[in-house]
Structures are given as structure tokens and as C-alpha cells.
Short mmCIF file of C-alpha atoms in Angstrom, two decimals:
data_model
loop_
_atom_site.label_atom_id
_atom_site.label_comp_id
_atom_site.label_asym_id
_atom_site.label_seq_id
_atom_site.Cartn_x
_atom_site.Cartn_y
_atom_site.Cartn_z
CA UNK A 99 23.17 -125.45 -33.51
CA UNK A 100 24.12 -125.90 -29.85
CA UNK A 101 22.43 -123.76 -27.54
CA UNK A 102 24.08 -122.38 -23.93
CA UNK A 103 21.39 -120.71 -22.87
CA UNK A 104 17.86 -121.62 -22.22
CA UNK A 105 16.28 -118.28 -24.71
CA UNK A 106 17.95 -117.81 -28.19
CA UNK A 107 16.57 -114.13 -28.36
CA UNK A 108 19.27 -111.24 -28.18
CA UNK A 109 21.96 -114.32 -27.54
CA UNK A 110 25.19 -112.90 -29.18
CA UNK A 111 26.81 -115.71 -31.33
CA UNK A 112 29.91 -117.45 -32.43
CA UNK A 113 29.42 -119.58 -35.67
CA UNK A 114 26.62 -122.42 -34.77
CA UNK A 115 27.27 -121.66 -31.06
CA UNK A 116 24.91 -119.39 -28.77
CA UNK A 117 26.58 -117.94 -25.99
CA UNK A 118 26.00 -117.17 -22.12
CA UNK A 119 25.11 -113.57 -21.10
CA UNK A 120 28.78 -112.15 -20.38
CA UNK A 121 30.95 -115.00 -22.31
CA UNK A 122 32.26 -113.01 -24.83
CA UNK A 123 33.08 -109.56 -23.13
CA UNK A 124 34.89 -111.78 -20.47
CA UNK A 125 36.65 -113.90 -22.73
CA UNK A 126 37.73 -110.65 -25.03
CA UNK A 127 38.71 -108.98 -22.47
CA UNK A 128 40.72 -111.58 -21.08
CA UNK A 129 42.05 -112.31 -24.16
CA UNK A 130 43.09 -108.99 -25.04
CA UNK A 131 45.11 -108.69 -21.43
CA UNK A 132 46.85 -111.59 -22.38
CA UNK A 133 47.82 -110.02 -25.76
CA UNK A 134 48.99 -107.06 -24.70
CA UNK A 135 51.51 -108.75 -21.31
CA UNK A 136 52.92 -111.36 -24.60
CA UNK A 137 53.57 -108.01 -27.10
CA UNK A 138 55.26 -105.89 -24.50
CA UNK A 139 57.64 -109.57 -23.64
CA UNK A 140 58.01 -110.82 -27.25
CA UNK A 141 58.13 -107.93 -29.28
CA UNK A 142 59.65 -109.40 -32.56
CA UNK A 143 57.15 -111.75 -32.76
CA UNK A 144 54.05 -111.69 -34.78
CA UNK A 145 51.63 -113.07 -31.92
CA UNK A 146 51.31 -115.72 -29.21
CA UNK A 147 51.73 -119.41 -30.52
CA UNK A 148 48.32 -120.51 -31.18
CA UNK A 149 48.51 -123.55 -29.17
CA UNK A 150 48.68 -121.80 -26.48
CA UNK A 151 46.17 -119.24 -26.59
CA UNK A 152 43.66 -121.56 -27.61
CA UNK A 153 44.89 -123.65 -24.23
CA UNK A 154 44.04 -119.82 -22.25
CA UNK A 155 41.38 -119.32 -24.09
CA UNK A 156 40.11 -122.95 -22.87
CA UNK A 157 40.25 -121.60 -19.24
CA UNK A 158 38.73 -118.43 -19.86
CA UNK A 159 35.48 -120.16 -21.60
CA UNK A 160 35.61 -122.60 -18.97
CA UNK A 161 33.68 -120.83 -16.23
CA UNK A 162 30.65 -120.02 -18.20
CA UNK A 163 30.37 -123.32 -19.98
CA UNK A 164 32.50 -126.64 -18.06
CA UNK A 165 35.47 -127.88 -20.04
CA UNK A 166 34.54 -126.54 -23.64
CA UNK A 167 34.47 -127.99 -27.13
CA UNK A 168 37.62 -127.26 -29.11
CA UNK A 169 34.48 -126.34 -31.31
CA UNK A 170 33.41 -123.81 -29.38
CA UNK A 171 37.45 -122.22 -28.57
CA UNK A 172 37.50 -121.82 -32.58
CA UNK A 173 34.10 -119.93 -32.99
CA UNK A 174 35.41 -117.78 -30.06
CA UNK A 175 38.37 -117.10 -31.73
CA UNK A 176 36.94 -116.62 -34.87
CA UNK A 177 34.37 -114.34 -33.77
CA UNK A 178 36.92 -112.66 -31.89
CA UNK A 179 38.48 -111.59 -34.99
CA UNK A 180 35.47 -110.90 -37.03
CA UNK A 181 34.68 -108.17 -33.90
CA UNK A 182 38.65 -106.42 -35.11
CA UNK A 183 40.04 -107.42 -31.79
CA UNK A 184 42.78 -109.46 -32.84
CA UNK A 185 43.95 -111.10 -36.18
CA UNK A 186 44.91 -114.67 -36.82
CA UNK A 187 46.83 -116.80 -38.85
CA UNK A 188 47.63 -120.89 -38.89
CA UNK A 189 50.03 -120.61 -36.19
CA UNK A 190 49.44 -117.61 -34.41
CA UNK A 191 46.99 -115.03 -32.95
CA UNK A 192 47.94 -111.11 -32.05
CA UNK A 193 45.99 -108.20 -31.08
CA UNK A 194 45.12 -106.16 -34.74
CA UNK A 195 46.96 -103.38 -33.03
CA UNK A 196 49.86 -104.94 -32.74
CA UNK A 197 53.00 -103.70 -35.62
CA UNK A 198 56.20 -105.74 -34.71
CA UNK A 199 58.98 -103.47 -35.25
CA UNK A 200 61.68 -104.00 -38.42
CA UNK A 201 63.55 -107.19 -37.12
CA UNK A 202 66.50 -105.82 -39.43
CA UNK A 203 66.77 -102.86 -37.21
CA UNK A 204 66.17 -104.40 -33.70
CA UNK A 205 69.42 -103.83 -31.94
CA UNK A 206 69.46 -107.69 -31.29
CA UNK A 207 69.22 -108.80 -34.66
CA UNK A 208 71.57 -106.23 -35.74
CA UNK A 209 73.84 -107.90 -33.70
CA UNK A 210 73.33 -111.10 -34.66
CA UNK A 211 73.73 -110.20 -38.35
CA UNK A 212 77.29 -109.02 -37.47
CA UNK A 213 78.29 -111.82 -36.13
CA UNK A 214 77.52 -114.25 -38.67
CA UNK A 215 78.86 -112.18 -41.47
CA UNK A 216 82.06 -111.39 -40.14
CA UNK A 217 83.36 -114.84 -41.26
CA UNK A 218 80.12 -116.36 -43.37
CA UNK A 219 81.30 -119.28 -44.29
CA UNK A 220 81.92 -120.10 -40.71
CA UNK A 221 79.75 -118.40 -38.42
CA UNK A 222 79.45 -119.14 -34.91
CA UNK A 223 76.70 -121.42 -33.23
CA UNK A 224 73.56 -120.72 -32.08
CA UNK A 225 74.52 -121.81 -29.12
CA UNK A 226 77.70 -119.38 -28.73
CA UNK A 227 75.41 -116.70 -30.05
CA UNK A 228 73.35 -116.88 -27.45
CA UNK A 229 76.23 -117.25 -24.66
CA UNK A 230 76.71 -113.87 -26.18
CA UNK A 231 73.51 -112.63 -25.17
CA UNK A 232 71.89 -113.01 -28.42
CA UNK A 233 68.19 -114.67 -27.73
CA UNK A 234 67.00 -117.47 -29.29
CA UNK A 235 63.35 -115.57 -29.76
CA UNK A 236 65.96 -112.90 -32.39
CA UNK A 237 67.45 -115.64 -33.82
CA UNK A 238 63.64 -116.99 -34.77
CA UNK A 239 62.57 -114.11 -35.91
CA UNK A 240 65.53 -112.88 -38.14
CA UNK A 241 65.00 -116.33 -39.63
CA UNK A 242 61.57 -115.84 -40.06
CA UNK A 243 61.94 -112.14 -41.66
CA UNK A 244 64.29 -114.31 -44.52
CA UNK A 245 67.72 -112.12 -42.81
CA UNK A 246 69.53 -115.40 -41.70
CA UNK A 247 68.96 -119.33 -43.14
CA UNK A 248 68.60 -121.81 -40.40
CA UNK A 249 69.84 -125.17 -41.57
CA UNK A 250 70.51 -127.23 -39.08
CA UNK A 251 69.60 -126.85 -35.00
CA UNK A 252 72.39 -124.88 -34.25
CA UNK A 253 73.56 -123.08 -37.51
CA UNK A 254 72.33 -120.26 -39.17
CA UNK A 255 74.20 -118.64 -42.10
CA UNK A 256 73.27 -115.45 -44.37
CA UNK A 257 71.36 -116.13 -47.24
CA UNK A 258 74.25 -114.77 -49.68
CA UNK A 259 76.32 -117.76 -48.30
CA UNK A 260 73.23 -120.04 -48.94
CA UNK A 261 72.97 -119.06 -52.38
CA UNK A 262 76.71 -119.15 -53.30
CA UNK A 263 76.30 -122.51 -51.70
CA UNK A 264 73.57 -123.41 -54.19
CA UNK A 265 75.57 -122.02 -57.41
CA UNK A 266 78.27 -123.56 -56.09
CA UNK A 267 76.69 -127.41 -56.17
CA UNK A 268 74.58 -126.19 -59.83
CA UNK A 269 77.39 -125.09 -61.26
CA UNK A 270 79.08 -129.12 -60.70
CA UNK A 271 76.05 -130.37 -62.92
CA UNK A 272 75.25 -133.66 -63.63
CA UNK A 273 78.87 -134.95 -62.56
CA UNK A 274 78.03 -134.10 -59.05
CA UNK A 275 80.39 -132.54 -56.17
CA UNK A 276 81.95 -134.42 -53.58
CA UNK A 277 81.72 -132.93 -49.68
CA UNK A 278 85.40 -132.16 -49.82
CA UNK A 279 85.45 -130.05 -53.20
CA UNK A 280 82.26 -128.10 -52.06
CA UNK A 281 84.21 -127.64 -48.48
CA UNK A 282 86.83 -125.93 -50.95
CA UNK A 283 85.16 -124.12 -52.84
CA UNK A 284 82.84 -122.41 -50.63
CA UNK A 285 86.00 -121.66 -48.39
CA UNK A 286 84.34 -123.58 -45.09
CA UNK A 287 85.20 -126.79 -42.98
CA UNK A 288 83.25 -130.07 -42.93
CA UNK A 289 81.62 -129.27 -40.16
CA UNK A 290 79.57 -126.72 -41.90
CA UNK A 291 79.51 -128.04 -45.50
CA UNK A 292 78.26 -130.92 -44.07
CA UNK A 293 74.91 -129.46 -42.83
CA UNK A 294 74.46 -127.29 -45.64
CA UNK A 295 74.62 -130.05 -48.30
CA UNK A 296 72.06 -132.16 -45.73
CA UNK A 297 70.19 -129.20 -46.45
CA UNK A 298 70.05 -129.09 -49.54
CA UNK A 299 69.06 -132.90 -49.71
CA UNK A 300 66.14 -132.01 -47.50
CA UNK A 301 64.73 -129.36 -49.45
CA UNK A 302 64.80 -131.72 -52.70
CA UNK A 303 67.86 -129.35 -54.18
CA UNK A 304 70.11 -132.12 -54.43
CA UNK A 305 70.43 -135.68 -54.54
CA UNK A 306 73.00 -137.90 -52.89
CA UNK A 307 74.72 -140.77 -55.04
CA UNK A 308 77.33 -142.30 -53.26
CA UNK A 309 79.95 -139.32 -51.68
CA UNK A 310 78.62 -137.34 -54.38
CA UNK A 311 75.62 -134.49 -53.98
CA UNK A 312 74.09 -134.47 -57.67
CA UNK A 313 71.49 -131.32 -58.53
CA UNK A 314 68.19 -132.07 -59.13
CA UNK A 315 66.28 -131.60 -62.67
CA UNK A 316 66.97 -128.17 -64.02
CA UNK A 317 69.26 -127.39 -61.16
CA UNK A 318 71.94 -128.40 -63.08
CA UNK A 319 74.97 -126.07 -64.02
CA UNK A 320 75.30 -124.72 -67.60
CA UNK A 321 75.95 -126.48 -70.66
CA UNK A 322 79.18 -127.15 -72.06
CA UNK A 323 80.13 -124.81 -74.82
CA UNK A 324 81.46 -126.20 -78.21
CA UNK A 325 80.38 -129.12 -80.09
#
């Protein structure tokens, strides 16, 4: 156990650490400010990046204690959370208060869904999106929520295109489907049957032999009929 103070009696406690007089009403309140200024500015997400806050909560521990053991930042947090101030997951923390509104009826993401599925086989860039005024941060979180598929940097599509995508390549089986037939048959241009299929070959969906994009085990379309 590593001990901050020179008396263990009445110390309050985080994990193996003992902590100064004050530490942890000064850090939760801190912490809890912080919160609450990152949920008013980034309502559709589900908490701060946890990189960060464990960077602020670095420089709130830091008066009481020097530059602190990471050690120490995680039995703060954690304790933080045992206490119901704020909940945590492996990439973010948020104050348990905090409900993020339905991202599928955010005016934003609203918008956004209409502009990819007027066309969905060719929707527009993120980059045009958000020369429209669409954020990046609604964009994130629609992807997030499972209402668009982000596969590449700067192209999202709606999942109904992703999965007409994926019948699309199963149904070509074990013969495999060129760039140019998938292009065809999924009514889109290179330039986004392209990514999609790179996709796929990321996720382990497909395979690539040659020009061809082969499913993977049991991916395959159905069998032939007949003898």
C-alpha cells in the first residue's frame, strides 16, 4: 500500500492508495465541472475520451500529490465511480447522470441520414457533408449508434446498402466477382465499389484472388440446384 499521508486513520481510500485530506472532494468536484461543460458541448456523445480525462484528471491530483502515478489516476477514477459520480467504460468516462439523446432523432443526424439515402449507392463525402454543415462529432456518433457504416475515411453508406453489398458478393460464391460486375450490380461507380470491397477484405468477409473478391468459408452463395 502507498501511503500520502503521514496517519492512515479516517484516510479515505482509492484501491491500495491512501489519500490527502481534501484530494478526493477536489478532484470530484473538478471532475464533475469538467463533465458537465463536455455534455452541454458534445451532446451525442457518450462521455469525454478517456485519454483525456485521465490527462485532467492528472492536473487535478497534481497539487496534492507532485506529478502522480498513472496508478494512482486509475484508483481515482475508479473510486470515483464506485462513489455513483460518473460511469466508465474502455474508452470513455461520463457523469452517471448523463442520457445522450436518440442520435436517430437529433436534427443533425436526421439530416445526415437524408442525405446519404437519397442516392445510396452513391452518397456524398464526408467531407461535402460536412461543407454542408453536417459535423463530424454526428457523423461519429450515427456510426456508432449502427445508423450509417463507415468504410473508408471519407465514406459512409446505410447499412441496407452494406448488406445488399454483402449478398451481392455471397451470392457470386466460390467463382468470385470481379470489381466491375459488383460496380454493376450494386448500381454504383468504382470509386465507391472500390472501398466497399476493401472493406470487406478488411473485415475477413472476402478474399482477394487476382481481380476477383472470393467469399470467405460459409459466406458463400447458395448451392446449385439439380444434379
Amino acid at each position: 500500500m502507498i501511503v500520502l499521508t503521514g496517519s492512515t486513520a479516517g484516510v479515505p481510500q482509492a484501491g491500495d492508495w491512501l489519500l490527502r485530506d481534501g484530494l478526493l472532494e477536489s478532484v470530484g468536484t473538478a471532475v464533475k465541472a469538467r463533465l458537465d461543460a463536455f455534455h452541454r458541448e458534445h451532446p451525442l456523445e457518450e462521455g469525454e475520451p478517456l485519454a483525456s480525462a485521465r490527462r485532467e484528471l492528472a492536473a487535478s491530483i497534481r497539487p496534492f500529490t507532485g506529478p502522480p502515478d498513472p496508478g494512482l489516476v486509475e484508483a481515482v477514477l475508479d473510486r470515483l465511480a464506485d462513489d455513483g459520480l460518473l460511469t466508465r467504460t474502455s474508452t470513455s468516462i461520463a457523469l452517471s447522470s448523463h442520457r445522450p439523446p436518440d442520435r436517430e432523432s437529433d436534427p443533425v443526424v436526421q439530416r445526415l441520414l437524408a442525405a446519404i439515402t437519397s442516392d445510396p449507392a452513391q452518397p456524398p463525402s464526408i467531407k461535402h457533408l460536412v461543407s454542408q454543415g453536417i459535423g463530424r462529432e454526428a457523423i461519429d456518433a450515427a456510426a456508432r449508434a449502427g445508423l450509417v457504416v463507415r468504410v473508408a475515411p471519407d465514406l459512409v453508406f446505410i447499412p441496407a446498402l452494406i448488406e445488399r453489398a454483402e449478398a451481392i458478393v455471397s451470392a457470386a460464391g466460390s467463382a468470385g466477382i470481379t470489381v466491375s460486375a459488383f460496380r454493376e450490380a450494386l448500381g454504383t461507380s468504382r470509386k465507391y465499389a472500390l472501398p466497399i470491397l476493401e472493406w470487406f477484405d478488411q473485415r475477413g468477409l472476402t478474399r482477394r484472388e487476382g481481380d476477383l473478391r472470393i467469399p470467405r468459408s460459409g459466406r458463400s452463395g447458395p448451392a446449385p440446384s439439380g444434379p
